[in-house]
Amino acid sequence: MAALTLAFCGDPPCRWAWPDPQQYLEAFPRFARAFGGGAIDLGTAQCYEGFSGVALWLPPGAAPDDESLVKVIEDTVADERKGAMFSMFEQMDALHPQEAHWHLPLIGVDPAHQRKGIGSALLSVVLNVCDSQKVSAYLEATSRGTFPYTSGADLRQSVAFRRSDSPQIIPMLRKPRPVS
């Protein structure tokens, strides 16, 4: 969680939800655990050398811990932003693929190690699994900064959305490639 907390410290939606640095440092690890921590329990989390990067992949049939996610939002997001935050998650849920897929709730690289191909390496491990299982991969990008490594992975952007004054969320889907 420390690596993800570092990676998301400048993420627009995260800092919109928790603008105060101390508030962010306290809330984000709880949020990350609720949103993608199931990957740790399932053994599908990926980490790069020295935890310089982390990807929390949920396999087909697994989902974020909605009850914990609601609690984190209720406990940590300012009252004037809670409605928009819940609305964003409702929209994400509505756009989420219905067919079997691997979901990437969170991927991040420690800022001291960014632009070294770590994000791409973390993506490729499970994208190869997706291809062999003939299932899609899905994520919600929160920053245009993620596009260099998602474009090489052939993730296709869906319609971006935002709620109230929030930064945009960009759903992305990658269909499986034929295995050669």
PDB file of C-alpha atoms in Angstrom:
ATOM      1  CA  MET A   1       0.000   0.000   0.000  1.00  0.00           C
ATOM      2  CA  ALA A   2       2.931   2.349   0.599  1.00  0.00           C
ATOM      3  CA  ALA A   3       4.008   2.110  -3.050  1.00  0.00           C
ATOM      4  CA  LEU A   4       0.483   2.841  -4.259  1.00  0.00           C
ATOM      5  CA  THR A   5       0.125   5.709  -1.798  1.00  0.00           C
ATOM      6  CA  LEU A   6       3.288   7.269  -3.234  1.00  0.00           C
ATOM      7  CA  ALA A   7       2.168   6.584  -6.804  1.00  0.00           C
ATOM      8  CA  PHE A   8      -1.238   8.226  -6.352  1.00  0.00           C
ATOM      9  CA  CYS A   9      -0.087  11.231  -4.289  1.00  0.00           C
ATOM     10  CA  GLY A  10      -0.566  13.493  -7.334  1.00  0.00           C
ATOM     11  CA  ASP A  11      -3.506  11.637  -8.892  1.00  0.00           C
ATOM     12  CA  PRO A  12      -6.235  14.172  -9.745  1.00  0.00           C
ATOM     13  CA  PRO A  13      -9.298  12.230  -8.505  1.00  0.00           C
ATOM     14  CA  CYS A  14      -7.532  11.087  -5.330  1.00  0.00           C
ATOM     15  CA  ARG A  15      -6.388  14.581  -4.441  1.00  0.00           C
ATOM     16  CA  TRP A  16      -9.829  15.921  -5.316  1.00  0.00           C
ATOM     17  CA  ALA A  17     -11.304  13.443  -2.812  1.00  0.00           C
ATOM     18  CA  TRP A  18      -8.594  14.087  -0.185  1.00  0.00           C
ATOM     19  CA  PRO A  19      -7.008  17.510  -0.876  1.00  0.00           C
ATOM     20  CA  ASP A  20      -5.285  17.816   2.494  1.00  0.00           C
ATOM     21  CA  PRO A  21      -1.968  15.889   2.513  1.00  0.00           C
ATOM     22  CA  GLN A  22      -2.485  14.335   5.946  1.00  0.00           C
ATOM     23  CA  GLN A  23      -6.058  13.400   5.069  1.00  0.00           C
ATOM     24  CA  TYR A  24      -4.804  11.750   1.867  1.00  0.00           C
ATOM     25  CA  LEU A  25      -2.053   9.811   3.662  1.00  0.00           C
ATOM     26  CA  GLU A  26      -4.568   8.464   6.178  1.00  0.00           C
ATOM     27  CA  ALA A  27      -7.421   7.736   3.748  1.00  0.00           C
ATOM     28  CA  PHE A  28      -5.753   6.412   0.613  1.00  0.00           C
ATOM     29  CA  PRO A  29      -4.370   3.128   2.026  1.00  0.00           C
ATOM     30  CA  ARG A  30      -7.858   2.286   3.350  1.00  0.00           C
ATOM     31  CA  PHE A  31      -9.360   3.177  -0.010  1.00  0.00           C
ATOM     32  CA  ALA A  32      -6.788   1.112  -1.920  1.00  0.00           C
ATOM     33  CA  ARG A  33      -7.371  -1.900   0.334  1.00  0.00           C
ATOM     34  CA  ALA A  34     -11.153  -1.672  -0.192  1.00  0.00           C
ATOM     35  CA  PHE A  35     -10.964  -1.014  -3.941  1.00  0.00           C
ATOM     36  CA  GLY A  36      -8.295  -3.497  -4.970  1.00  0.00           C
ATOM     37  CA  GLY A  37      -6.901  -5.197  -1.886  1.00  0.00           C
ATOM     38  CA  GLY A  38      -8.735  -8.402  -2.723  1.00  0.00           C
ATOM     39  CA  ALA A  39      -5.917  -8.982  -5.217  1.00  0.00           C
ATOM     40  CA  ILE A  40      -3.508  -9.391  -2.302  1.00  0.00           C
ATOM     41  CA  ASP A  41      -5.775 -11.954  -0.656  1.00  0.00           C
ATOM     42  CA  LEU A  42      -6.272 -13.796  -3.952  1.00  0.00           C
ATOM     43  CA  GLY A  43      -2.588 -13.788  -4.857  1.00  0.00           C
ATOM     44  CA  THR A  44      -3.197 -11.787  -8.044  1.00  0.00           C
ATOM     45  CA  ALA A  45      -1.408  -8.596  -6.972  1.00  0.00           C
ATOM     46  CA  GLN A  46       1.773  -7.869  -8.913  1.00  0.00           C
ATOM     47  CA  CYS A  47       4.777  -5.965  -7.666  1.00  0.00           C
ATOM     48  CA  TYR A  48       7.912  -4.835  -9.401  1.00  0.00           C
ATOM     49  CA  GLU A  49      11.442  -4.971  -7.984  1.00  0.00           C
ATOM     50  CA  GLY A  50      11.620  -3.459  -4.502  1.00  0.00           C
ATOM     51  CA  PHE A  51       7.933  -2.514  -4.637  1.00  0.00           C
ATOM     52  CA  SER A  52       8.787   0.278  -7.090  1.00  0.00           C
ATOM     53  CA  GLY A  53       5.469  -0.499  -8.782  1.00  0.00           C
ATOM     54  CA  VAL A  54       2.305  -2.358  -7.850  1.00  0.00           C
ATOM     55  CA  ALA A  55      -0.730  -3.605  -9.785  1.00  0.00           C
ATOM     56  CA  LEU A  56      -3.809  -4.926  -7.994  1.00  0.00           C
ATOM     57  CA  TRP A  57      -5.547  -7.247 -10.471  1.00  0.00           C
ATOM     58  CA  LEU A  58      -8.912  -8.809  -9.620  1.00  0.00           C
ATOM     59  CA  PRO A  59      -9.539 -12.015 -11.573  1.00  0.00           C
ATOM     60  CA  PRO A  60     -12.848 -12.848 -13.262  1.00  0.00           C
ATOM     61  CA  GLY A  61     -15.615 -13.062 -10.679  1.00  0.00           C
ATOM     62  CA  ALA A  62     -13.781 -11.022  -8.015  1.00  0.00           C
ATOM     63  CA  ALA A  63     -14.837  -7.494  -7.125  1.00  0.00           C
ATOM     64  CA  PRO A  64     -13.867  -4.602  -4.866  1.00  0.00           C
ATOM     65  CA  ASP A  65     -15.085  -4.720  -1.268  1.00  0.00           C
ATOM     66  CA  ASP A  66     -18.096  -2.432  -1.751  1.00  0.00           C
ATOM     67  CA  GLU A  67     -19.033  -2.344   1.930  1.00  0.00           C
ATOM     68  CA  SER A  68     -15.541  -1.211   2.947  1.00  0.00           C
ATOM     69  CA  LEU A  69     -15.388   1.207   0.036  1.00  0.00           C
ATOM     70  CA  VAL A  70     -18.620   2.906   1.143  1.00  0.00           C
ATOM     71  CA  LYS A  71     -17.298   3.113   4.710  1.00  0.00           C
ATOM     72  CA  VAL A  72     -14.005   4.695   3.608  1.00  0.00           C
ATOM     73  CA  ILE A  73     -15.829   7.290   1.511  1.00  0.00           C
ATOM     74  CA  GLU A  74     -18.294   8.046   4.305  1.00  0.00           C
ATOM     75  CA  ASP A  75     -15.489   8.333   6.880  1.00  0.00           C
ATOM     76  CA  THR A  76     -12.898  10.286   4.898  1.00  0.00           C
ATOM     77  CA  VAL A  77     -14.381  12.330   2.027  1.00  0.00           C
ATOM     78  CA  ALA A  78     -15.677  15.829   2.767  1.00  0.00           C
ATOM     79  CA  ASP A  79     -19.467  16.051   2.972  1.00  0.00           C
ATOM     80  CA  GLU A  80     -19.696  18.359  -0.054  1.00  0.00           C
ATOM     81  CA  ARG A  81     -17.934  15.751  -2.228  1.00  0.00           C
ATOM     82  CA  LYS A  82     -19.461  12.496  -0.989  1.00  0.00           C
ATOM     83  CA  GLY A  83     -22.437  12.634  -3.364  1.00  0.00           C
ATOM     84  CA  ALA A  84     -20.203  13.174  -6.381  1.00  0.00           C
ATOM     85  CA  MET A  85     -17.848  10.421  -5.212  1.00  0.00           C
ATOM     86  CA  PHE A  86     -20.688   7.913  -4.845  1.00  0.00           C
ATOM     87  CA  SER A  87     -22.069   9.008  -8.218  1.00  0.00           C
ATOM     88  CA  MET A  88     -18.659   8.405  -9.825  1.00  0.00           C
ATOM     89  CA  PHE A  89     -18.614   4.853  -8.471  1.00  0.00           C
ATOM     90  CA  GLU A  90     -22.178   4.278  -9.699  1.00  0.00           C
ATOM     91  CA  GLN A  91     -21.111   5.397 -13.180  1.00  0.00           C
ATOM     92  CA  MET A  92     -18.021   3.172 -13.013  1.00  0.00           C
ATOM     93  CA  ASP A  93     -20.241   0.257 -12.047  1.00  0.00           C
ATOM     94  CA  ALA A  94     -22.626   0.987 -14.935  1.00  0.00           C
ATOM     95  CA  LEU A  95     -19.744   0.990 -17.444  1.00  0.00           C
ATOM     96  CA  HIS A  96     -18.046  -2.089 -15.992  1.00  0.00           C
ATOM     97  CA  PRO A  97     -17.999  -5.024 -18.445  1.00  0.00           C
ATOM     98  CA  GLN A  98     -20.554  -7.762 -17.825  1.00  0.00           C
ATOM     99  CA  GLU A  99     -18.541 -10.548 -19.459  1.00  0.00           C
ATOM    100  CA  ALA A 100     -15.699 -12.358 -17.675  1.00  0.00           C
ATOM    101  CA  HIS A 101     -12.664 -10.080 -17.376  1.00  0.00           C
ATOM    102  CA  TRP A 102      -9.638  -9.187 -15.276  1.00  0.00           C
ATOM    103  CA  HIS A 103     -10.169  -5.844 -13.518  1.00  0.00           C
ATOM    104  CA  LEU A 104      -7.274  -3.556 -12.612  1.00  0.00           C
ATOM    105  CA  PRO A 105      -8.593  -1.272  -9.861  1.00  0.00           C
ATOM    106  CA  LEU A 106      -5.163   0.203  -9.129  1.00  0.00           C
ATOM    107  CA  ILE A 107      -1.752   0.297 -10.766  1.00  0.00           C
ATOM    108  CA  GLY A 108       0.958   2.679  -9.707  1.00  0.00           C
ATOM    109  CA  VAL A 109       4.667   3.320  -9.851  1.00  0.00           C
ATOM    110  CA  ASP A 110       6.638   5.144  -7.168  1.00  0.00           C
ATOM    111  CA  PRO A 111       7.341   8.626  -8.613  1.00  0.00           C
ATOM    112  CA  ALA A 112      11.083   8.033  -8.115  1.00  0.00           C
ATOM    113  CA  HIS A 113      10.849   5.114 -10.582  1.00  0.00           C
ATOM    114  CA  GLN A 114       8.382   6.394 -13.189  1.00  0.00           C
ATOM    115  CA  ARG A 115       9.149   6.486 -16.937  1.00  0.00           C
ATOM    116  CA  LYS A 116      11.231   3.291 -16.747  1.00  0.00           C
ATOM    117  CA  GLY A 117       8.726   0.812 -18.224  1.00  0.00           C
ATOM    118  CA  ILE A 118       7.560  -0.524 -14.853  1.00  0.00           C
ATOM    119  CA  GLY A 119       3.871   0.207 -15.504  1.00  0.00           C
ATOM    120  CA  SER A 120       4.054  -1.561 -18.860  1.00  0.00           C
ATOM    121  CA  ALA A 121       5.803  -4.542 -17.290  1.00  0.00           C
ATOM    122  CA  LEU A 122       3.121  -4.793 -14.599  1.00  0.00           C
ATOM    123  CA  LEU A 123       0.382  -4.667 -17.229  1.00  0.00           C
ATOM    124  CA  SER A 124       1.950  -7.256 -19.513  1.00  0.00           C
ATOM    125  CA  VAL A 125       2.014 -10.052 -16.921  1.00  0.00           C
ATOM    126  CA  VAL A 126      -1.754 -10.260 -16.568  1.00  0.00           C
ATOM    127  CA  LEU A 127      -2.537  -9.195 -20.134  1.00  0.00           C
ATOM    128  CA  ASN A 128      -0.735 -12.371 -21.214  1.00  0.00           C
ATOM    129  CA  VAL A 129      -2.975 -14.299 -18.802  1.00  0.00           C
ATOM    130  CA  CYS A 130      -6.017 -12.567 -20.314  1.00  0.00           C
ATOM    131  CA  ASP A 131      -4.928 -13.660 -23.776  1.00  0.00           C
ATOM    132  CA  SER A 132      -4.399 -17.266 -22.721  1.00  0.00           C
ATOM    133  CA  GLN A 133      -7.768 -17.325 -20.897  1.00  0.00           C
ATOM    134  CA  LYS A 134      -9.462 -15.461 -23.767  1.00  0.00           C
ATOM    135  CA  VAL A 135     -10.917 -12.796 -21.459  1.00  0.00           C
ATOM    136  CA  SER A 136     -10.791  -9.001 -21.515  1.00  0.00           C
ATOM    137  CA  ALA A 137      -8.913  -6.637 -19.220  1.00  0.00           C
ATOM    138  CA  TYR A 138     -10.593  -3.539 -17.802  1.00  0.00           C
ATOM    139  CA  LEU A 139      -9.469  -0.477 -15.860  1.00  0.00           C
ATOM    140  CA  GLU A 140     -10.508   3.068 -15.104  1.00  0.00           C
ATOM    141  CA  ALA A 141      -7.680   5.508 -15.859  1.00  0.00           C
ATOM    142  CA  THR A 142      -7.594   8.595 -13.674  1.00  0.00           C
ATOM    143  CA  SER A 143      -4.837  10.491 -15.411  1.00  0.00           C
ATOM    144  CA  ARG A 144      -3.637  11.046 -18.952  1.00  0.00           C
ATOM    145  CA  GLY A 145      -0.211  10.189 -17.534  1.00  0.00           C
ATOM    146  CA  THR A 146      -1.209   6.526 -17.632  1.00  0.00           C
ATOM    147  CA  PHE A 147      -1.749   6.566 -21.383  1.00  0.00           C
ATOM    148  CA  PRO A 148       1.831   5.878 -22.482  1.00  0.00           C
ATOM    149  CA  TYR A 149       1.773   2.388 -21.012  1.00  0.00           C
ATOM    150  CA  THR A 150      -1.900   1.678 -21.606  1.00  0.00           C
ATOM    151  CA  SER A 151      -1.707   2.581 -25.291  1.00  0.00           C
ATOM    152  CA  GLY A 152       1.020   0.001 -25.883  1.00  0.00           C
ATOM    153  CA  ALA A 153      -1.193  -2.551 -24.166  1.00  0.00           C
ATOM    154  CA  ASP A 154      -3.962  -1.882 -26.726  1.00  0.00           C
ATOM    155  CA  LEU A 155      -6.440  -0.680 -24.105  1.00  0.00           C
ATOM    156  CA  ARG A 156      -9.262   1.201 -25.786  1.00  0.00           C
ATOM    157  CA  GLN A 157     -10.704   4.286 -24.194  1.00  0.00           C
ATOM    158  CA  SER A 158     -14.410   4.561 -23.554  1.00  0.00           C
ATOM    159  CA  VAL A 159     -16.287   7.797 -22.924  1.00  0.00           C
ATOM    160  CA  ALA A 160     -14.665   9.746 -20.095  1.00  0.00           C
ATOM    161  CA  PHE A 161     -16.938  11.049 -17.356  1.00  0.00           C
ATOM    162  CA  ARG A 162     -16.882  13.261 -14.286  1.00  0.00           C
ATOM    163  CA  ARG A 163     -19.271  14.282 -11.568  1.00  0.00           C
ATOM    164  CA  SER A 164     -19.708  17.763 -10.156  1.00  0.00           C
ATOM    165  CA  ASP A 165     -16.248  19.372 -10.059  1.00  0.00           C
ATOM    166  CA  SER A 166     -14.340  16.063 -10.040  1.00  0.00           C
ATOM    167  CA  PRO A 167     -11.519  15.229 -12.429  1.00  0.00           C
ATOM    168  CA  GLN A 168     -12.458  12.824 -15.200  1.00  0.00           C
ATOM    169  CA  ILE A 169     -12.397   9.034 -15.113  1.00  0.00           C
ATOM    170  CA  ILE A 170     -11.577   7.187 -18.344  1.00  0.00           C
ATOM    171  CA  PRO A 171     -12.832   3.579 -18.611  1.00  0.00           C
ATOM    172  CA  MET A 172     -10.551   1.391 -20.740  1.00  0.00           C
ATOM    173  CA  LEU A 173     -11.063  -2.112 -22.114  1.00  0.00           C
ATOM    174  CA  ARG A 174      -8.727  -4.522 -23.864  1.00  0.00           C
ATOM    175  CA  LYS A 175     -10.124  -7.500 -25.676  1.00  0.00           C
ATOM    176  CA  PRO A 176      -7.945 -10.642 -25.614  1.00  0.00           C
ATOM    177  CA  ARG A 177      -5.436 -11.061 -28.398  1.00  0.00           C
ATOM    178  CA  PRO A 178      -5.051 -14.352 -30.191  1.00  0.00           C
ATOM    179  CA  VAL A 179      -2.269 -16.453 -28.659  1.00  0.00           C
ATOM    180  CA  SER A 180       0.327 -17.406 -31.252  1.00  0.00           C
TER     181      SER A 180
END
